[in-house]
mmCIF file of C-alpha atoms in Angstrom:
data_model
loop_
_atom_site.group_PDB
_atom_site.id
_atom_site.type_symbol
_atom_site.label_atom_id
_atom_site.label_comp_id
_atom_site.label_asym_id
_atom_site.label_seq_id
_atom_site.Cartn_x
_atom_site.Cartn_y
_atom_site.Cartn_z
ATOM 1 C CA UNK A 27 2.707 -5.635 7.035
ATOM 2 C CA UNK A 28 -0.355 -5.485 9.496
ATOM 3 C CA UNK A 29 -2.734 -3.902 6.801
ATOM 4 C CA UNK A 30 -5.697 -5.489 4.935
ATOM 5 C CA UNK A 31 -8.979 -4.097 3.305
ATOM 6 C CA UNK A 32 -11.920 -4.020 4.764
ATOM 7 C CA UNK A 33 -15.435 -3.405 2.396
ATOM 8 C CA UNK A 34 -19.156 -2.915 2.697
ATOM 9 C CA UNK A 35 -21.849 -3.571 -0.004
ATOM 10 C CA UNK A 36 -24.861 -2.522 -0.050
ATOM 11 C CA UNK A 37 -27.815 -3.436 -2.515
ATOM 12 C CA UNK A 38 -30.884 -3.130 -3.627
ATOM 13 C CA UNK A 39 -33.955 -5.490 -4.449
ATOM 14 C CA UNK A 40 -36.318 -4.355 -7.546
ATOM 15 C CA UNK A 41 -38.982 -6.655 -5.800
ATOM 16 C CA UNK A 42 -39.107 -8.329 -2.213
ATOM 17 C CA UNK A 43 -36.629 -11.413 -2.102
ATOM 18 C CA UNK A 44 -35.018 -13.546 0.601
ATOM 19 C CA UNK A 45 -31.729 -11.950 1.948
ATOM 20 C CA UNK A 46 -28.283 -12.892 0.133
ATOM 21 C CA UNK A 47 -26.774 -15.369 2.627
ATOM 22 C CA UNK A 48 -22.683 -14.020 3.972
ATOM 23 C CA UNK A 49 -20.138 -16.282 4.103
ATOM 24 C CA UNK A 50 -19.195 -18.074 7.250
ATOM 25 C CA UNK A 51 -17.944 -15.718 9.804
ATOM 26 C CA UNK A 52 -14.374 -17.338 9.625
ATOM 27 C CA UNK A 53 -14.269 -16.491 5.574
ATOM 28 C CA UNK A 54 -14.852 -13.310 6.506
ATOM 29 C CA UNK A 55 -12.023 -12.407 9.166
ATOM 30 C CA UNK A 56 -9.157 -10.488 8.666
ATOM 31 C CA UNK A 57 -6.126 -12.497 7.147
ATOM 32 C CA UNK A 58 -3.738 -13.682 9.994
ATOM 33 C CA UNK A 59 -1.148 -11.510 10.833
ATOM 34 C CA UNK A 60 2.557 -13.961 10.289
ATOM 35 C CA UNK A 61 3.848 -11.048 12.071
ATOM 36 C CA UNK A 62 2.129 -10.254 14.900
ATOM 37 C CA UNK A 63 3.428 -12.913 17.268
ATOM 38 C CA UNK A 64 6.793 -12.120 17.086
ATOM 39 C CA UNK A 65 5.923 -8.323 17.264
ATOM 40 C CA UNK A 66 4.480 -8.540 20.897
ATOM 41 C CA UNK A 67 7.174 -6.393 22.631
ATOM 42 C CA UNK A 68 7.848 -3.700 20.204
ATOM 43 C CA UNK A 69 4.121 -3.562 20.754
ATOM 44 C CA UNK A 70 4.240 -3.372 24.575
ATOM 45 C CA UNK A 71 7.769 -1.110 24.590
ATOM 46 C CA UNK A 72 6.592 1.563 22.858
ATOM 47 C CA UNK A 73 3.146 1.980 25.352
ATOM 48 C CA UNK A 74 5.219 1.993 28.140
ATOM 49 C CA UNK A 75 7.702 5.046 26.478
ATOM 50 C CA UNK A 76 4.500 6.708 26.132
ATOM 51 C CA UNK A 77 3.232 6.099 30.165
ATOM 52 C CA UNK A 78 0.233 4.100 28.608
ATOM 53 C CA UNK A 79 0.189 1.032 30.810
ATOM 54 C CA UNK A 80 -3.771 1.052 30.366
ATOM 55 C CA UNK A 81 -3.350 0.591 26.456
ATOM 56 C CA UNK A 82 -0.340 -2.188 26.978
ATOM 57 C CA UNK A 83 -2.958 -4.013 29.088
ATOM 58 C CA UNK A 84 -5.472 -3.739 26.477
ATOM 59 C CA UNK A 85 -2.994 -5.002 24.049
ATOM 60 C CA UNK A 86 -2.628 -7.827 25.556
ATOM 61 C CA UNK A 87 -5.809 -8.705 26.419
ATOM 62 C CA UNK A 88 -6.467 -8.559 23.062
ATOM 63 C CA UNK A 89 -4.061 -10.989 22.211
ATOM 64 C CA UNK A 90 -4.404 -13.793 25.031
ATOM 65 C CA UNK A 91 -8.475 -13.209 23.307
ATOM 66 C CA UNK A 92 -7.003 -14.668 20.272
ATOM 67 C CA UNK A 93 -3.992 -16.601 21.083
ATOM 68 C CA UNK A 94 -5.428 -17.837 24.729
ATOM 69 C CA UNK A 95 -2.354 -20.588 24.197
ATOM 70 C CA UNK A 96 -0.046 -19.137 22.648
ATOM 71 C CA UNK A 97 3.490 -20.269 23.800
ATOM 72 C CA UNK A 98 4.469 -16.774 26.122
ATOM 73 C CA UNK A 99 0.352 -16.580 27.448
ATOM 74 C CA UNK A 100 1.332 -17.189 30.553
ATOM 75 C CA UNK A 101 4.512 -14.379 30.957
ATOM 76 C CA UNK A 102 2.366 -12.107 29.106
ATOM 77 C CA UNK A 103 -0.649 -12.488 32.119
ATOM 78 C CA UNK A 104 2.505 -11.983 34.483
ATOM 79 C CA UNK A 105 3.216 -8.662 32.796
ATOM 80 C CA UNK A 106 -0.274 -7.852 32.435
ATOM 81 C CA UNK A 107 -0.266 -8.219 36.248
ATOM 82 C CA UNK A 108 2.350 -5.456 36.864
ATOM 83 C CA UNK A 109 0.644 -3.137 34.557
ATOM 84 C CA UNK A 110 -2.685 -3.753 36.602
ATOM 85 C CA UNK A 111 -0.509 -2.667 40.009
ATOM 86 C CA UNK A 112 1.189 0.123 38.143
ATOM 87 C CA UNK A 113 -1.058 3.148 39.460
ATOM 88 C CA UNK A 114 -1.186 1.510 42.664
ATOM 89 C CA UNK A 115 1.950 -0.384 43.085
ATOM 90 C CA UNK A 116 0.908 -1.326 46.945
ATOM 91 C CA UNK A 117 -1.420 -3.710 45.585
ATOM 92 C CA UNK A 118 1.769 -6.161 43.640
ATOM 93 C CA UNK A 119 2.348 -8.462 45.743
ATOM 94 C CA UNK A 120 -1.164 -9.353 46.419
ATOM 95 C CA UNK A 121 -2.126 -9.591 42.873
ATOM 96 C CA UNK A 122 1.377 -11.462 42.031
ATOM 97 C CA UNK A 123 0.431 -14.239 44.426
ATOM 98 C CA UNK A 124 -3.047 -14.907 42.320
ATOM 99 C CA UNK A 125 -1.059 -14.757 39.191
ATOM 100 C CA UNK A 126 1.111 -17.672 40.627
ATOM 101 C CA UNK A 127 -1.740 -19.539 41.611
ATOM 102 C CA UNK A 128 -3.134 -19.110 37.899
ATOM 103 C CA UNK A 129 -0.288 -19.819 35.971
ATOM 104 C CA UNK A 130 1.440 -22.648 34.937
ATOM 105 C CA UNK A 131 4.220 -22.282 32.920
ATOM 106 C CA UNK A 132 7.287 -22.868 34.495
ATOM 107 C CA UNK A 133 9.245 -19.584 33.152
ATOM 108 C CA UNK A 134 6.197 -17.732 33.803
ATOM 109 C CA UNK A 135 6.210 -18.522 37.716
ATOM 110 C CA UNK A 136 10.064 -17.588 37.689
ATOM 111 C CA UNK A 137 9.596 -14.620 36.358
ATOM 112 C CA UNK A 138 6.756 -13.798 38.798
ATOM 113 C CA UNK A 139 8.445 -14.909 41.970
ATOM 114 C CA UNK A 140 11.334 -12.758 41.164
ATOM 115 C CA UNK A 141 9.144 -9.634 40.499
ATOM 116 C CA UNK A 142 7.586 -11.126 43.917
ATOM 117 C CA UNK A 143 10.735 -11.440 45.823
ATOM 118 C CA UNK A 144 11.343 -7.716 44.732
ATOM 119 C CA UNK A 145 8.788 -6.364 45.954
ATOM 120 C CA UNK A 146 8.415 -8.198 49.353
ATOM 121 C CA UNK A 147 12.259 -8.042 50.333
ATOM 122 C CA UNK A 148 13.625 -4.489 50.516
ATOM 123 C CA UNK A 149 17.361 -6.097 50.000
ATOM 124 C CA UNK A 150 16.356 -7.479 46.376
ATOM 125 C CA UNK A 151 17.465 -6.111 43.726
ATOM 126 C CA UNK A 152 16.634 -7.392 39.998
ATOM 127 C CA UNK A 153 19.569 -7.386 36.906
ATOM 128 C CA UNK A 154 18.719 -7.755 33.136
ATOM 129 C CA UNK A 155 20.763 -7.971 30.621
ATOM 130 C CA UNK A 156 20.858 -8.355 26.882
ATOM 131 C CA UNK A 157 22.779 -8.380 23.982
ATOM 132 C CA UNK A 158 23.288 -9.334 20.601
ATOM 133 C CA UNK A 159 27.213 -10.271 21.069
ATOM 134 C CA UNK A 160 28.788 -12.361 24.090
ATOM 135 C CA UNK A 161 28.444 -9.504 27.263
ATOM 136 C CA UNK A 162 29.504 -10.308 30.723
ATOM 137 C CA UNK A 163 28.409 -8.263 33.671
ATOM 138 C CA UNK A 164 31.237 -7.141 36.894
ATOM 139 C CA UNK A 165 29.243 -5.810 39.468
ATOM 140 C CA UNK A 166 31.912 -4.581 42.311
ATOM 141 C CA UNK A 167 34.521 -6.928 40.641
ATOM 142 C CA UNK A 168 32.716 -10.326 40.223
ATOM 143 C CA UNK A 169 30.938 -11.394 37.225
ATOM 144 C CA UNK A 170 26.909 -11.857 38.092
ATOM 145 C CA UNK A 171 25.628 -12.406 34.813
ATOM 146 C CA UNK A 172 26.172 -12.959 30.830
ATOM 147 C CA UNK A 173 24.348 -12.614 27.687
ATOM 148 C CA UNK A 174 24.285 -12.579 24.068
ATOM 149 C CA UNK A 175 20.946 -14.014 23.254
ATOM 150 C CA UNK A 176 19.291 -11.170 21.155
ATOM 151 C CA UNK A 177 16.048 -12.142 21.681
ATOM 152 C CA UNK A 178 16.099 -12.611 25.630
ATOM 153 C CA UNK A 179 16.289 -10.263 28.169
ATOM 154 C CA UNK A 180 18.087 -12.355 31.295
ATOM 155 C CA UNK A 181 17.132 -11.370 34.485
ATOM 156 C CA UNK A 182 18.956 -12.250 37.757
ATOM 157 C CA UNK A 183 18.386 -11.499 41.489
ATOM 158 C CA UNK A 184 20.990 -10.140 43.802
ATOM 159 C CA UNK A 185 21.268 -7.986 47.064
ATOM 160 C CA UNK A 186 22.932 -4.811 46.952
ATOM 161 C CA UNK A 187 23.466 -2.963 50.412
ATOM 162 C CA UNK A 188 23.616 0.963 50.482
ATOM 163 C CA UNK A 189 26.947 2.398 49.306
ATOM 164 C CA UNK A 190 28.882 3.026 46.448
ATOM 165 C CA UNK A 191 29.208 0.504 43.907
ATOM 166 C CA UNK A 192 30.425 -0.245 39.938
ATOM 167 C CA UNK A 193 29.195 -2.106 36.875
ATOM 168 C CA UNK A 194 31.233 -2.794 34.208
ATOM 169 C CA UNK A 195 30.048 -4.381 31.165
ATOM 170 C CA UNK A 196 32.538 -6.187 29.065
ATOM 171 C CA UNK A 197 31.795 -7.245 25.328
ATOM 172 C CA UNK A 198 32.944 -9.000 22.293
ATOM 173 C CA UNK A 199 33.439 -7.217 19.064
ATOM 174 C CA UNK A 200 30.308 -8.712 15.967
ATOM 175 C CA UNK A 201 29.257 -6.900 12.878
ATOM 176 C CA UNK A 202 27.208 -3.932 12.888
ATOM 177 C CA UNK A 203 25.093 -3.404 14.388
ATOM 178 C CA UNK A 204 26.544 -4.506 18.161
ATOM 179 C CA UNK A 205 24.598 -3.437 21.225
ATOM 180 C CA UNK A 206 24.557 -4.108 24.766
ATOM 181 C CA UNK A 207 21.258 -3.157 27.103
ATOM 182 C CA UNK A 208 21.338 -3.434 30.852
ATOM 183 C CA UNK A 209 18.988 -2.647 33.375
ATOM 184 C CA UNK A 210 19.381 -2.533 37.687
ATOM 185 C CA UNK A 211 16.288 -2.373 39.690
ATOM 186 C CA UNK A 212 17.029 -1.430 43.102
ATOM 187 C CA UNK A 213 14.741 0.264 45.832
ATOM 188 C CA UNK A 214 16.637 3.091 46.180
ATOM 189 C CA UNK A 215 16.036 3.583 42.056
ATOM 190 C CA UNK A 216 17.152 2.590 38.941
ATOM 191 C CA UNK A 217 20.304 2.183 36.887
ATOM 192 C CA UNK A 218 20.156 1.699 33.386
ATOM 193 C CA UNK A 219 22.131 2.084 30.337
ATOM 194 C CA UNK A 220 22.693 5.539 29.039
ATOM 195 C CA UNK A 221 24.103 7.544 26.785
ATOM 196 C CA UNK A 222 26.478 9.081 29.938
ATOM 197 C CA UNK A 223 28.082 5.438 31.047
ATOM 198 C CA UNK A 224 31.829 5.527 30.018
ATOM 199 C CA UNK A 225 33.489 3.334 27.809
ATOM 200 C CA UNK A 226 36.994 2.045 25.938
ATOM 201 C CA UNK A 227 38.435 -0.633 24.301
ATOM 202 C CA UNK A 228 40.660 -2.945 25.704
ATOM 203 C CA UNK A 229 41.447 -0.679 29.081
ATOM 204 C CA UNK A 230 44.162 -1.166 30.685
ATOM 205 C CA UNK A 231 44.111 -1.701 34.561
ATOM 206 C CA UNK A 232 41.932 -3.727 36.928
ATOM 207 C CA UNK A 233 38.945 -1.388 34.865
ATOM 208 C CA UNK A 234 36.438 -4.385 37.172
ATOM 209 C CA UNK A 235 37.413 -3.026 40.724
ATOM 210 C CA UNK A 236 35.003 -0.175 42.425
ATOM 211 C CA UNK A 237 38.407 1.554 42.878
ATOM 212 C CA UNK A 238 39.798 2.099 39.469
ATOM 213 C CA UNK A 239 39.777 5.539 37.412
ATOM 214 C CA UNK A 240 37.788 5.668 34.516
ATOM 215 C CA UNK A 241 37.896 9.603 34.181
ATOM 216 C CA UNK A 242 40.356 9.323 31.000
ATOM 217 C CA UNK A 243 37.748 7.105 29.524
ATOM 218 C CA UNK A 244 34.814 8.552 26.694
ATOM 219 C CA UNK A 245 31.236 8.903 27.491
ATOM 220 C CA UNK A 246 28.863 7.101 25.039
ATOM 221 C CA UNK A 247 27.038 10.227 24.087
ATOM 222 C CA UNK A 248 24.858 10.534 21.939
ATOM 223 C CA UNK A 249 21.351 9.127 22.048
ATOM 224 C CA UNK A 250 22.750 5.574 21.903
ATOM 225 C CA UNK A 251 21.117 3.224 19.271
ATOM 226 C CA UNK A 252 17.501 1.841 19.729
ATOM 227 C CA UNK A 253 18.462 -1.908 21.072
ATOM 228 C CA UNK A 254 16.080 -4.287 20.339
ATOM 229 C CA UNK A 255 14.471 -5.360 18.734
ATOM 230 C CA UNK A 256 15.917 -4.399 16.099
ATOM 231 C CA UNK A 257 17.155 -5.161 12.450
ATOM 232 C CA UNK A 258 18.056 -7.852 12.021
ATOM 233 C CA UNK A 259 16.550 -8.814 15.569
ATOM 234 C CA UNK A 260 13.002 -7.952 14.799
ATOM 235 C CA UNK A 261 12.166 -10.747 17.676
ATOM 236 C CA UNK A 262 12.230 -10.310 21.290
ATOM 237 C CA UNK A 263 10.689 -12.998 23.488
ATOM 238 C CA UNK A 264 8.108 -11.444 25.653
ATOM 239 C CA UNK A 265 9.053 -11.493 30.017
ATOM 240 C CA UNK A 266 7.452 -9.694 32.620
ATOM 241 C CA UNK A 267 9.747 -6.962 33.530
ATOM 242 C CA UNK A 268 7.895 -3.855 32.920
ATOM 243 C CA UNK A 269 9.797 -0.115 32.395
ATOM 244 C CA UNK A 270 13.050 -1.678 31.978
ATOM 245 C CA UNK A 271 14.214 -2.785 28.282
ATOM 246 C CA UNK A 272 11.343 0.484 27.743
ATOM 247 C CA UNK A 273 13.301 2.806 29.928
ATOM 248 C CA UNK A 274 17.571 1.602 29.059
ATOM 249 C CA UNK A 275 19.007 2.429 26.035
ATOM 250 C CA UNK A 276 21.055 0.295 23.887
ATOM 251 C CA UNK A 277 24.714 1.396 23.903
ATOM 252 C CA UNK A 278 27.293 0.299 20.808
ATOM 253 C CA UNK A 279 30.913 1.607 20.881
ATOM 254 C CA UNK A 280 31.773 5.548 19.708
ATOM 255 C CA UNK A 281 35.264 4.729 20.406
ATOM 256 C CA UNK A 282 37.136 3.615 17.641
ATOM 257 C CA UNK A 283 37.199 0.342 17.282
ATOM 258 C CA UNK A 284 38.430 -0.627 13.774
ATOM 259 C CA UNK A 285 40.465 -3.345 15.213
ATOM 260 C CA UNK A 286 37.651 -5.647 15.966
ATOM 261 C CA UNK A 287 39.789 -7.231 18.601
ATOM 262 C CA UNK A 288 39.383 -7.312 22.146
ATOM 263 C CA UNK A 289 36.723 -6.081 24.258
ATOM 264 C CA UNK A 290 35.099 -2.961 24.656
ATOM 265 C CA UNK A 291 34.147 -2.207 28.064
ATOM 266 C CA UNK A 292 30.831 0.268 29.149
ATOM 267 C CA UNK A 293 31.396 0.979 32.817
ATOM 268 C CA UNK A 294 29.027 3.284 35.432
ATOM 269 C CA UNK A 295 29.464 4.019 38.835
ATOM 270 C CA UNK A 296 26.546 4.394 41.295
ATOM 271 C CA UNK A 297 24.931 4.767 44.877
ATOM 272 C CA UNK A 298 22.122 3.032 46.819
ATOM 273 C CA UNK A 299 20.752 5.123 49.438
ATOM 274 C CA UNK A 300 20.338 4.262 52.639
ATOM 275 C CA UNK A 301 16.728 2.998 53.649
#
């Protein structure tokens, strides 16, 4: 719960009579908040569903006012950095480069450099991924990255030329509820997790390869599930990336899948455009 009460008193003297004396200021601030740290990005996600990059940089300039060293202040200036170029996304790079040269924390300048790299190298492309059971990502046939952290979006680097190309995302069965979130950033646009990607379990066939024929297979549908965070993964460690755990959507299995055994496999394939 985020709630507490707030009062005012007011009272009055029969005769003149020196002031009644408050409480220190601290006595008198609103309780802590046990919640609040670990509620940062379900904070933050829901602005950006709503286009209001203004208020998610408000946010968190509230909280690096209160929590100036808190353990993710230095990814969450990072982030604040991309929503400061998001009107005017010309002026990135340039900002990213101070934001390096503030920052110390060693994730923090990761993060930025690829966001940096990304926008400075028309080639780049950047590839998150999370999960809440063991996921493994085939782009084109070769596996390029794997999750199951629930509380961390992984984010990779990688070039993609123009041209047709598949990703395939292959996961291990867990109790409900089981959900798989990826996001591709390219220059040409962006590919992300939706209820349209097609899916089945245990597929047989070489289901990795750009070549193979996935038009037997079922489409999610639906509206997917929400992802995280979510119960019981109410934590999500805060990165930079902004629009993309905002913008995929969490897919879990409509297939049946009573079994448990296996893999169930999400795949989508997908263009770049030439420059």
């Amino acid at each position: 719960s985020r709630g507490w009460i707030e009062s005012l008193a007011w009272y009055y003297l029969a005769e003149p009579a020196a002031a009644v004396a408050l409480p220190p200021a601290a006595e008198r601030a609103p309780p802590p908040d046990a919640a609040g740290p670990e509620g940062v990005m379900l904070h933050l996600l829901n602005y950006e569903r709503f286009g209001d990059y203004t208020g998610a940089l408000e946010f968190i300039d509230g909280i690096l006012m209160k929590q100036p060293e808190q353990p993710f202040a230095d990814v969450l200036r990072v982030r604040r950095t991309v929503y400061a170029a998001r009107m005017e996304p010309d002026r990135l790079p340039g900002l990213l480069h101070e934001t390096l040269r503030a920052v110390t924390d060693e994730e923090a300048r990761r993060q930025a450099r690829q966001l940096l790299n990304f926008a400075e190298q028309p080639q780049v492309a950047l590839l998150g991924l999370n999960a809440n059971m063991p996921a493994r990502v085939f782009l084109n046939g070769e596996v390029v990255l794997q999750a199951g952290t629930p509380d961390q979006f992984v984010v990779m680097e990688l070039k993609l030329p123009p041209g047709r190309h598949v990703l395939a995302l292959q996961c291990q069965p867990r109790p409900y509820p089981d959900w798989v979130q990826l996001h591709l950033r390219t220059h040409g646009g962006d590919v992300y997790t939706a209820p349209d990607w097609r899916h089945a379990v245990n597929p047989p066939g070489a289901w990795w390869l750009p070549g193979y024929n996935d038009a037997d297979w079922a489409q999610v549908g639906g509206s997917g599930c929400k992802g995280p965070p979510e119960e019981p993964y109410l934590v999500l460690r805060p990165n930079a990336f902004v629009d993309t755990q905002s913008r995929a959507v969490a897919l879990r299995p409509t297939v049946d899948w009573t079994s448990r055994t296996g893999a169930v496999v999400y795949r989508r394939v997908f263009e770049v455009p030439e420059d």
